Short mmCIF file of C-alpha atoms (C1' of nucleotides) in Angstrom, two decimals:
data_model
loop_
_atom_site.label_atom_id
_atom_site.label_comp_id
_atom_site.label_asym_id
_atom_site.label_seq_id
_atom_site.Cartn_x
_atom_site.Cartn_y
_atom_site.Cartn_z
CA MET A 1 2.84 -36.04 169.73
CA ALA A 2 3.53 -33.19 167.39
CA ARG A 3 0.65 -30.99 166.50
CA ALA A 4 -0.08 -30.83 162.80
CA LYS A 5 2.22 -28.19 161.33
CA SER A 6 0.11 -25.37 159.98
CA PRO A 7 1.69 -25.14 156.52
CA SER A 8 3.53 -28.32 155.63
CA ARG A 9 7.27 -28.18 155.73
CA HIS A 10 7.43 -28.14 151.94
CA ALA A 11 5.04 -25.25 151.71
CA LEU A 12 7.10 -23.36 154.24
CA VAL A 13 10.31 -23.89 152.32
CA ASP A 14 8.56 -22.99 149.07
CA SER A 15 7.45 -19.64 150.46
CA ALA A 16 10.93 -18.92 151.71
CA LEU A 17 12.42 -20.00 148.40
CA LYS A 18 10.20 -17.59 146.54
CA LEU A 19 11.39 -14.70 148.68
CA PHE A 20 15.06 -15.61 148.52
CA TRP A 21 14.84 -16.07 144.79
CA LYS A 22 13.24 -12.72 144.16
CA ARG A 23 15.26 -10.57 146.53
CA GLY A 24 18.47 -12.46 147.25
CA TYR A 25 19.67 -13.90 150.51
CA HIS A 26 20.79 -10.70 152.18
CA ARG A 27 17.73 -8.69 151.31
CA VAL A 28 15.34 -11.04 153.09
CA SER A 29 14.94 -10.59 156.83
CA MET A 30 13.61 -13.11 159.31
CA GLY A 31 10.67 -10.75 159.75
CA ASP A 32 9.91 -11.07 156.06
CA LEU A 33 10.08 -14.85 156.34
CA VAL A 34 7.72 -14.90 159.33
CA ARG A 35 5.25 -12.72 157.43
CA GLU A 36 5.49 -14.63 154.19
CA THR A 37 5.47 -18.18 155.52
CA GLY A 38 2.85 -17.61 158.22
CA VAL A 39 4.97 -19.64 160.60
CA GLY A 40 5.74 -18.20 164.01
CA ARG A 41 9.13 -16.77 164.73
CA GLY A 42 9.87 -19.25 167.45
CA SER A 43 8.85 -22.15 165.28
CA LEU A 44 11.17 -21.09 162.48
CA TYR A 45 14.07 -21.27 164.88
CA SER A 46 13.03 -24.63 166.24
CA ASP A 47 12.68 -26.10 162.75
CA PHE A 48 15.92 -24.64 161.39
CA ALA A 49 19.13 -23.73 163.13
CA GLY A 50 18.95 -20.23 161.70
CA LYS A 51 18.58 -18.16 158.59
CA GLU A 52 21.42 -19.85 156.77
CA ALA A 53 20.15 -23.37 157.48
CA LEU A 54 16.75 -22.38 156.14
CA PHE A 55 18.41 -21.01 153.05
CA HIS A 56 20.23 -24.26 152.48
CA ALA A 57 16.93 -26.09 152.63
CA CYS A 58 15.69 -23.67 149.97
CA LEU A 59 18.70 -24.34 147.76
CA ASP A 60 18.01 -28.06 147.98
CA ARG A 61 14.36 -27.58 147.19
CA TYR A 62 15.30 -25.37 144.26
CA GLN A 63 17.13 -28.30 142.75
CA GLU A 64 14.08 -30.52 143.09
CA THR A 65 11.34 -28.19 142.00
CA VAL A 66 13.06 -25.87 139.55
CA VAL A 67 16.23 -27.36 138.14
CA THR A 68 15.04 -30.91 137.69
CA PRO A 69 11.83 -30.05 135.79
CA ALA A 70 13.73 -27.76 133.43
CA PHE A 71 17.00 -29.60 133.07
CA GLY A 72 15.90 -33.19 133.55
CA GLY A 73 15.33 -33.62 129.84
CA VAL A 74 18.96 -32.87 129.12
CA GLU A 75 20.06 -35.37 131.76
CA ALA A 76 17.87 -38.12 130.37
CA LYS A 77 19.52 -41.03 128.60
CA GLY A 78 19.87 -40.42 124.88
CA ALA A 79 19.33 -36.67 125.08
CA GLY A 80 21.09 -34.54 122.48
CA LEU A 81 21.13 -31.01 121.21
CA ALA A 82 17.36 -31.03 120.75
CA GLU A 83 16.89 -31.46 124.49
CA VAL A 84 19.30 -28.63 125.18
CA GLY A 85 17.13 -26.49 122.93
CA GLN A 86 14.04 -27.48 124.88
CA TYR A 87 15.79 -26.54 128.08
CA LEU A 88 16.53 -23.09 126.71
CA ASP A 89 12.92 -22.74 125.64
CA LYS A 90 11.79 -23.47 129.17
CA LEU A 91 14.09 -20.81 130.54
CA LEU A 92 12.75 -18.29 128.08
CA ALA A 93 9.15 -19.23 128.82
CA ARG A 94 9.68 -18.70 132.52
CA ASN A 95 11.30 -15.39 131.84
CA ALA A 96 8.44 -14.26 129.64
CA ALA A 97 5.89 -15.29 132.26
CA HIS A 98 7.23 -12.86 134.85
CA PRO A 99 6.07 -9.25 134.72
CA GLY A 100 9.00 -7.27 136.15
CA PRO A 101 12.71 -7.79 135.71
CA ASP A 102 13.31 -11.48 135.96
CA VAL A 103 14.65 -13.23 138.99
CA GLY A 104 17.30 -15.07 137.06
CA CYS A 105 18.79 -18.16 138.60
CA LEU A 106 18.81 -18.50 142.37
CA VAL A 107 22.18 -20.19 142.32
CA LEU A 108 23.83 -17.55 140.21
CA ASN A 109 22.31 -14.69 142.19
CA THR A 110 23.65 -16.25 145.33
CA LEU A 111 27.08 -16.78 143.83
CA ALA A 112 27.50 -13.07 143.31
CA GLN A 113 26.68 -12.30 146.93
CA VAL A 114 28.36 -15.12 148.78
CA THR A 115 31.65 -14.70 150.60
CA PRO A 116 34.47 -17.25 150.65
CA GLU A 117 33.72 -17.95 154.33
CA GLU A 118 30.25 -19.36 153.70
CA THR A 119 31.65 -22.74 152.76
CA GLU A 120 28.47 -24.73 153.17
CA THR A 121 26.60 -22.45 150.79
CA LEU A 122 29.48 -22.43 148.32
CA ALA A 123 29.56 -26.21 148.28
CA ARG A 124 25.94 -26.35 147.18
CA LEU A 125 26.55 -23.84 144.43
CA LYS A 126 29.48 -25.84 143.14
CA ALA A 127 27.46 -29.03 143.17
CA HIS A 128 24.88 -27.28 141.02
CA GLY A 129 27.55 -26.31 138.51
CA ARG A 130 28.85 -29.87 138.34
CA ARG A 131 25.33 -31.16 137.74
CA LEU A 132 24.76 -28.87 134.77
CA GLN A 133 28.21 -29.53 133.38
CA LYS A 134 27.68 -33.26 133.50
CA GLY A 135 24.29 -33.09 131.83
CA LEU A 136 25.58 -30.86 129.08
CA TYR A 137 28.56 -33.10 128.49
CA GLN A 138 26.37 -36.15 128.06
CA ALA A 139 24.02 -34.41 125.66
CA LEU A 140 26.85 -33.04 123.56
CA TRP A 141 28.57 -36.40 123.55
CA GLN A 142 25.40 -38.04 122.34
CA GLU A 143 24.93 -35.48 119.62
CA ASN A 144 28.52 -35.92 118.53
CA GLN A 145 27.90 -39.61 117.85
CA LYS A 146 26.10 -38.62 114.66
CA HIS A 147 29.09 -37.12 112.92
CA GLN A 148 31.99 -37.80 115.27
CA LYS A 149 33.69 -34.52 114.47
CA LEU A 150 35.06 -33.95 117.97
CA ASP A 151 37.10 -36.00 120.38
CA GLU A 152 36.21 -36.28 124.04
CA ALA A 153 38.44 -33.45 125.17
CA GLU A 154 36.81 -31.15 122.66
CA ILE A 155 33.37 -32.13 123.87
CA GLU A 156 34.47 -31.49 127.42
CA ALA A 157 35.65 -28.04 126.41
CA LEU A 158 32.43 -27.36 124.56
CA ALA A 159 30.33 -28.37 127.56
CA ARG A 160 32.36 -26.13 129.80
CA PHE A 161 31.96 -23.28 127.37
CA THR A 162 28.22 -23.80 127.24
CA LEU A 163 27.93 -23.83 131.00
CA ILE A 164 29.86 -20.61 131.47
CA SER A 165 28.03 -18.98 128.62
CA LEU A 166 24.67 -19.94 130.13
CA GLN A 167 25.60 -18.21 133.33
CA GLY A 168 25.69 -15.05 131.28
CA LEU A 169 22.13 -15.67 130.20
CA TRP A 170 20.96 -15.73 133.79
CA ALA A 171 22.97 -12.69 134.73
CA GLN A 172 21.58 -10.80 131.78
CA SER A 173 18.00 -11.78 132.51
CA ARG A 174 18.21 -10.06 135.88
CA GLY A 175 18.95 -6.66 134.50
CA SER A 176 17.01 -6.46 131.32
CA ARG A 177 13.45 -6.83 130.18
CA ASP A 178 14.53 -7.39 126.60
CA ILE A 179 13.24 -10.90 126.00
CA GLU A 180 14.01 -10.69 122.31
CA ALA A 181 17.69 -10.31 123.11
CA LEU A 182 17.58 -13.40 125.29
CA ARG A 183 15.78 -15.35 122.59
CA GLN A 184 18.36 -14.32 120.06
CA TYR A 185 21.12 -15.37 122.40
CA CYS A 186 19.61 -18.84 122.77
CA LYS A 187 19.21 -19.17 119.04
CA THR A 188 22.80 -18.16 118.40
CA LEU A 189 24.13 -20.50 121.07
CA LEU A 190 22.29 -23.43 119.56
CA GLU A 191 23.49 -22.57 116.09
CA LEU A 192 27.09 -22.35 117.19
CA LEU A 193 26.89 -25.67 118.99
CA ALA A 194 25.16 -27.36 116.07
CA ASN A 195 27.71 -25.96 113.72
CA ARG A 196 30.61 -27.27 115.68
CA LEU A 197 29.04 -30.69 116.03
CA GLY A 198 28.20 -30.90 112.36
CA THR A 199 24.46 -30.97 112.93
CA ASP A 200 22.95 -28.42 110.63
CA GLU A 201 19.44 -28.17 111.89
CA VAL A 202 18.18 -28.43 115.42
CA THR A 203 14.65 -29.62 115.76
CA THR A 204 13.03 -28.82 119.04
CA MET B 1 41.47 28.38 149.66
CA ALA B 2 41.20 24.66 149.96
CA ARG B 3 43.86 22.88 151.87
CA ALA B 4 45.61 20.19 149.87
CA LYS B 5 43.53 17.06 150.23
CA SER B 6 45.55 14.49 152.13
CA PRO B 7 45.14 11.68 149.62
CA SER B 8 44.17 13.11 146.27
CA ARG B 9 40.58 12.62 145.26
CA HIS B 10 41.61 9.97 142.78
CA ALA B 11 43.53 8.02 145.36
CA LEU B 12 40.51 8.18 147.66
CA VAL B 13 38.18 6.85 145.02
CA ASP B 14 40.71 4.19 144.07
CA SER B 15 40.84 2.87 147.62
CA ALA B 16 37.07 2.79 147.83
CA LEU B 17 36.86 1.11 144.45
CA LYS B 18 39.18 -1.62 145.59
CA LEU B 19 37.00 -2.36 148.58
CA PHE B 20 33.72 -2.27 146.68
CA TRP B 21 35.16 -4.48 143.99
CA LYS B 22 36.39 -7.10 146.38
CA ARG B 23 33.47 -7.27 148.77
CA GLY B 24 30.49 -5.80 146.93
CA TYR B 25 28.53 -2.65 147.67
CA HIS B 26 26.50 -3.94 150.59
CA ARG B 27 29.35 -5.59 152.39
CA VAL B 28 31.39 -2.40 152.70
CA SER B 29 30.53 -0.09 155.59
CA MET B 30 31.37 3.57 155.91
CA GLY B 31 33.65 2.55 158.76
CA ASP B 32 35.57 0.33 156.38
CA LEU B 33 35.85 3.18 153.92
CA VAL B 34 37.14 5.56 156.57
CA ARG B 35 39.75 3.01 157.63
CA GLU B 36 40.79 2.10 154.11
CA THR B 37 40.92 5.55 152.56
CA GLY B 38 42.46 7.31 155.55
CA VAL B 39 40.01 10.16 155.01
CA GLY B 40 38.01 11.44 157.98
CA ARG B 41 34.40 10.45 158.36
CA GLY B 42 33.19 14.04 158.19
CA SER B 43 35.27 14.71 155.11
CA LEU B 44 33.81 11.76 153.27
CA TYR B 45 30.37 13.19 153.80
CA SER B 46 31.41 16.65 152.70
CA ASP B 47 33.03 15.33 149.52
CA PHE B 48 30.19 12.96 148.62
CA ALA B 49 26.50 13.11 149.35
CA GLY B 50 26.64 9.65 150.90
CA LYS B 51 27.66 6.09 150.38
CA GLU B 52 25.79 5.70 147.13
CA ALA B 53 27.26 8.85 145.59
CA LEU B 54 30.73 7.63 146.48
CA PHE B 55 29.94 4.32 144.88
CA HIS B 56 28.87 6.04 141.69
CA ALA B 57 32.18 7.86 141.60
CA CYS B 58 33.82 4.44 141.92
CA LEU B 59 31.78 3.03 139.05
CA ASP B 60 32.90 5.94 136.87
CA ARG B 61 36.50 5.50 137.86
CA TYR B 62 36.22 1.78 137.14
CA GLN B 63 35.38 2.64 133.57
CA GLU B 64 38.44 4.84 133.26
CA THR B 65 41.04 2.77 135.01
CA VAL B 66 39.87 -0.79 134.42
CA VAL B 67 37.54 -1.07 131.46
CA THR B 68 39.29 1.33 129.14
CA PRO B 69 42.79 -0.17 129.50
CA ALA B 70 41.44 -3.66 128.89
CA PHE B 71 38.74 -3.00 126.34
CA GLY B 72 40.11 0.09 124.58
CA GLY B 73 41.87 -2.05 122.03
CA VAL B 74 38.59 -3.55 120.89
CA GLU B 75 37.06 -0.10 120.58
CA ALA B 76 39.94 1.23 118.51
CA LYS B 77 39.36 1.92 114.85
CA GLY B 78 40.10 -1.09 112.70
CA ALA B 79 40.04 -3.59 115.53
CA GLY B 80 38.94 -7.12 114.70
CA LEU B 81 38.85 -10.54 116.24
CA ALA B 82 42.53 -10.36 117.15
CA GLU B 83 41.83 -7.44 119.47
CA VAL B 84 38.95 -9.33 121.07
CA GLY B 85 41.41 -12.12 121.74
CA GLN B 86 43.83 -9.69 123.35
CA TYR B 87 41.04 -8.42 125.53
CA LEU B 88 40.32 -11.94 126.73
CA ASP B 89 44.01 -12.45 127.43
CA LYS B 90 44.04 -9.37 129.62
CA LEU B 91 41.06 -10.66 131.59
CA LEU B 92 42.78 -13.99 132.13
CA ALA B 93 46.03 -12.32 133.13
CA ARG B 94 44.29 -10.24 135.76
CA ASN B 95 42.55 -13.32 137.05
CA ALA B 96 45.78 -15.25 137.28
CA ALA B 97 47.48 -12.39 139.13
CA HIS B 98 45.06 -12.55 142.06
CA PRO B 99 45.74 -15.08 144.80
CA GLY B 100 42.27 -15.93 146.15
CA PRO B 101 38.99 -16.33 144.32
CA ASP B 102 38.83 -13.57 141.78
CA VAL B 103 36.82 -10.44 142.18
CA GLY B 104 35.16 -10.80 138.79
CA CYS B 105 33.68 -7.70 137.23
CA LEU B 106 32.55 -4.89 139.48
CA VAL B 107 29.64 -4.10 137.20
CA LEU B 108 28.38 -7.65 137.09
CA ASN B 109 28.79 -8.15 140.82
CA THR B 110 26.76 -5.04 141.42
CA LEU B 111 24.10 -6.12 138.97
CA ALA B 112 23.34 -9.17 141.05
CA GLN B 113 22.87 -7.12 144.20
CA VAL B 114 21.12 -4.02 142.96
CA THR B 115 17.40 -3.47 143.39
CA PRO B 116 15.10 -1.95 140.76
CA GLU B 117 14.75 1.16 142.93
CA GLU B 118 18.40 2.15 142.65
CA THR B 119 17.85 3.76 139.28
CA GLU B 120 21.00 5.85 139.19
CA THR B 121 23.17 2.82 139.79
CA LEU B 122 21.24 0.75 137.28
CA ALA B 123 21.69 3.42 134.64
CA ARG B 124 25.45 3.21 134.98
CA LEU B 125 25.39 -0.55 134.70
CA LYS B 126 23.32 -0.38 131.54
CA ALA B 127 25.65 2.18 130.04
CA HIS B 128 28.51 -0.23 130.63
CA GLY B 129 26.65 -2.97 128.78
CA ARG B 130 25.98 -0.68 125.84
CA ARG B 131 29.63 0.26 125.70
CA LEU B 132 30.81 -3.33 125.48
CA GLN B 133 28.10 -4.24 123.00
CA LYS B 134 29.07 -1.39 120.72
CA GLY B 135 32.76 -2.22 120.82
CA LEU B 136 32.12 -5.87 120.11
CA TYR B 137 29.82 -5.04 117.24
CA GLN B 138 32.42 -2.85 115.59
CA ALA B 139 35.16 -5.43 115.96
CA LEU B 140 32.99 -8.22 114.58
CA TRP B 141 31.82 -6.01 111.75
CA GLN B 142 35.40 -5.24 110.86
CA GLU B 143 36.38 -8.89 110.94
CA ASN B 144 33.40 -9.76 108.76
CA GLN B 145 34.70 -7.47 106.03
CA LYS B 146 37.29 -10.10 105.15
CA HIS B 147 34.85 -12.77 104.06
CA GLN B 148 31.46 -11.05 104.23
CA LYS B 149 29.70 -14.17 105.37
CA LEU B 150 27.21 -12.40 107.64
CA ASP B 151 24.79 -9.53 107.18
CA GLU B 152 24.50 -6.73 109.70
CA ALA B 153 21.66 -8.29 111.63
CA GLU B 154 23.67 -11.46 112.07
CA ILE B 155 26.64 -9.49 113.32
CA GLU B 156 24.40 -7.68 115.74
CA ALA B 157 23.14 -11.01 117.04
CA LEU B 158 26.66 -12.36 117.31
CA ALA B 159 27.81 -9.30 119.26
CA ARG B 160 24.87 -9.67 121.62
CA PHE B 161 25.64 -13.31 122.09
CA THR B 162 29.27 -12.56 122.85
CA LEU B 163 28.34 -9.93 125.41
CA ILE B 164 25.96 -12.19 127.28
CA SER B 165 28.35 -15.07 127.10
CA LEU B 166 31.17 -12.94 128.52
CA GLN B 167 29.03 -12.12 131.52
CA GLY B 168 29.19 -15.81 132.29
CA LEU B 169 32.97 -15.63 132.30
CA TRP B 170 32.92 -13.00 135.00
CA ALA B 171 30.33 -14.82 137.02
CA GLN B 172 32.34 -18.01 136.82
CA SER B 173 35.58 -16.31 137.78
CA ARG B 174 34.08 -15.31 141.12
CA GLY B 175 33.37 -18.82 142.27
CA SER B 176 36.20 -20.86 140.92
CA ARG B 177 39.95 -20.90 141.08
CA ASP B 178 40.17 -23.05 137.98
CA ILE B 179 42.02 -20.76 135.63
CA GLU B 180 42.45 -23.52 133.09
CA ALA B 181 38.68 -23.74 132.68
CA LEU B 182 38.50 -20.01 132.04
CA ARG B 183 41.31 -20.20 129.53
CA GLN B 184 39.57 -23.01 127.73
CA TYR B 185 36.36 -21.01 127.65
CA CYS B 186 38.11 -18.06 126.02
CA LYS B 187 39.74 -20.31 123.49
CA THR B 188 36.45 -21.93 122.56
CA LEU B 189 34.66 -18.61 122.32
CA LEU B 190 37.26 -17.26 119.93
CA GLU B 191 37.14 -20.39 117.82
CA LEU B 192 33.38 -20.29 117.55
CA LEU B 193 33.43 -16.64 116.55
CA ALA B 194 36.21 -17.17 114.04
CA ASN B 195 34.39 -20.13 112.61
CA ARG B 196 31.23 -18.21 112.08
CA LEU B 197 33.04 -15.29 110.50
CA GLY B 198 35.03 -17.50 108.19
CA THR B 199 38.38 -16.58 109.72
CA ASP B 200 40.22 -19.77 110.39
CA GLU B 201 43.09 -18.64 112.55
CA VAL B 202 43.15 -15.91 115.11
CA THR B 203 46.54 -14.34 115.65
CA THR B 204 46.90 -12.50 118.88
"C1'" DA C 1 52.60 34.76 166.15
"C1'" DG C 2 47.59 35.31 165.47
"C1'" DG C 3 43.43 34.63 163.10
"C1'" DC C 4 40.83 32.09 159.71
"C1'" DT C 5 39.15 28.11 157.46
"C1'" DA C 6 39.06 23.31 156.26
"C1'" DT C 7 39.48 18.96 158.07
"C1'" DT C 8 39.18 15.53 161.53
"C1'" DG C 9 37.57 11.67 164.24
"C1'" DG C 10 34.81 10.48 168.07
"C1'" DA C 11 30.22 10.57 169.95
"C1'" DA C 12 25.30 10.66 169.33
"C1'" DT C 13 21.08 9.36 166.73
"C1'" DG C 14 17.79 6.48 164.77
"C1'" DG C 15 17.29 2.56 162.24
"C1'" DT C 16 17.49 -2.60 160.90
"C1'" DC C 17 18.73 -7.13 161.80
"C1'" DA C 18 19.36 -12.14 163.69
"C1'" DT C 19 18.68 -14.52 167.51
"C1'" DT C 20 16.84 -15.68 172.18
"C1'" DC C 21 13.31 -15.80 175.59
"C1'" DC C 22 9.03 -16.51 177.53
"C1'" DA C 23 4.21 -16.25 178.93
"C1'" DG C 24 0.20 -17.67 177.19
"C1'" DA C 25 -2.75 -20.08 173.43
"C1'" DA C 26 -4.00 -24.24 171.08
"C1'" DC C 27 -4.26 -28.88 171.08
"C1'" DA C 28 -4.28 -33.97 172.44
"C1'" DA C 29 -4.92 -37.60 175.80
"C1'" DG C 30 -6.62 -39.25 180.14
"C1'" DC D 1 -12.06 -30.66 183.00
"C1'" DT D 2 -7.02 -31.38 183.89
"C1'" DT D 3 -2.45 -32.16 182.61
"C1'" DG D 4 1.30 -32.27 179.59
"C1'" DT D 5 3.18 -30.89 175.27
"C1'" DT D 6 3.80 -28.05 171.25
"C1'" DC D 7 3.33 -23.86 168.91
"C1'" DT D 8 2.95 -18.77 168.82
"C1'" DG D 9 4.17 -14.05 168.40
"C1'" DG D 10 5.58 -10.08 170.91
"C1'" DA D 11 9.35 -8.24 173.56
"C1'" DA D 12 14.19 -8.09 174.82
"C1'" DT D 13 19.05 -8.39 173.53
"C1'" DG D 14 23.19 -7.22 171.38
"C1'" DA D 15 25.25 -6.12 167.21
"C1'" DC D 16 25.97 -3.36 163.10
"C1'" DC D 17 25.15 0.54 160.09
"C1'" DA D 18 24.48 5.30 157.61
"C1'" DT D 19 24.23 9.69 158.68
"C1'" DT D 20 24.71 13.99 161.48
"C1'" DC D 21 27.00 16.95 164.78
"C1'" DC D 22 30.60 19.21 166.88
"C1'" DA D 23 34.56 20.44 169.61
"C1'" DA D 24 39.39 19.96 168.81
"C1'" DT D 25 43.04 20.23 165.45
"C1'" DA D 26 46.07 21.34 161.62
"C1'" DG D 27 47.46 24.02 158.05
"C1'" DC D 28 47.59 28.65 155.47
"C1'" DC D 29 47.99 33.70 154.95
"C1'" DT D 30 49.21 38.21 156.66
#
DNA sequence: AGGCTATTGGAATGGTCATTCCAGAACAAG
DNA sequence: CTTGTTCTGGAATGACCATTCCAATAGCCT
């Protein structure tokens, strides 16, 4: 029936994801996507309803191939502050690997450009936030078991704080090449969290 | 010589600022600006070299009319953690005053959309970051005088952390209507800072 | 009023973009 | 090879945009 698709669907989405991530949704044209993916213009429109649908596929793939590998450790059963530290290390390592100004987080970049009308896109961004929040809550809860200094509401607040604060890390990484500043930020964040939870050293 | 300008130059820039702030640089067209400001198309181009120059004027005016009123207290001589708390209160109050999803911070919104080529714009954004960083450093330094728990390098790191973390607050405020979450974030941030500085209560 | 200058807003220009269309190429099966 | 199907990529379409131009207009001074 169908002829073998030249680049597999995953490869296609990966190429598109790379472009969207680097330049942001609005700065990528369909022409760019045709050039980058190697897939014909007509085929793009028969595989996806349009530019926005393709972007949604990219957001989903981003969760699988970027968020899960980095954040999965925090979501794992029994994870604590140490796993949060490892997550931060992964973010820093990715940042250091890039040559130019970093690309930051696809979700956060999109958030700053999206309009209230693009409800489908917004829904995906919110789901991402809930995912991180939940993972952080579990890890902090686990860590709190050691000394039981906080009640559940306080852990909830601390997880929320961490999530919002982390968004600053991504925003910052877009504009600055100063990796040392980012490293220092991560170190301070971990110290503050450890301090509040009563854990005095964090072993990564 | 010159005829009185219909809306004063400040009023013109204020109108443009409002639009840019709400919708972002790329989502505002010159047609929008003509409609909103009430100034003729030709006049806009004789007063400013183009859209980007007008935007730069808006960024400058943003510093004067938005940043200074909110952040000036932190920059004042002798300011400490209490003034940082007042600054956060002002941010929250502005957020609560808006009906729809908040506009966040013009500088941060722009940061997510700007390209590395727009050097003039980038320079202004970086200057903004330096301004906040400096103010925060001074306030934290002042607060640290009370108990002298930290050395200067640690204060520097704490100021950097606070700055990056605050960027998350603005990012978050764009996507969510959950003011309570923002309030909780501010509360937690202040507590963490106070804790690290040895100040146990923060009176605003 | 009459002349001068600054301002105006509509039209024209040249560009980019998403999306649609379609004629032909590439492929598989008979 | 022939037929039927899928894929391709260039061209066409219609929309939007920044910028430039310019004839008409509105205010100011003498």
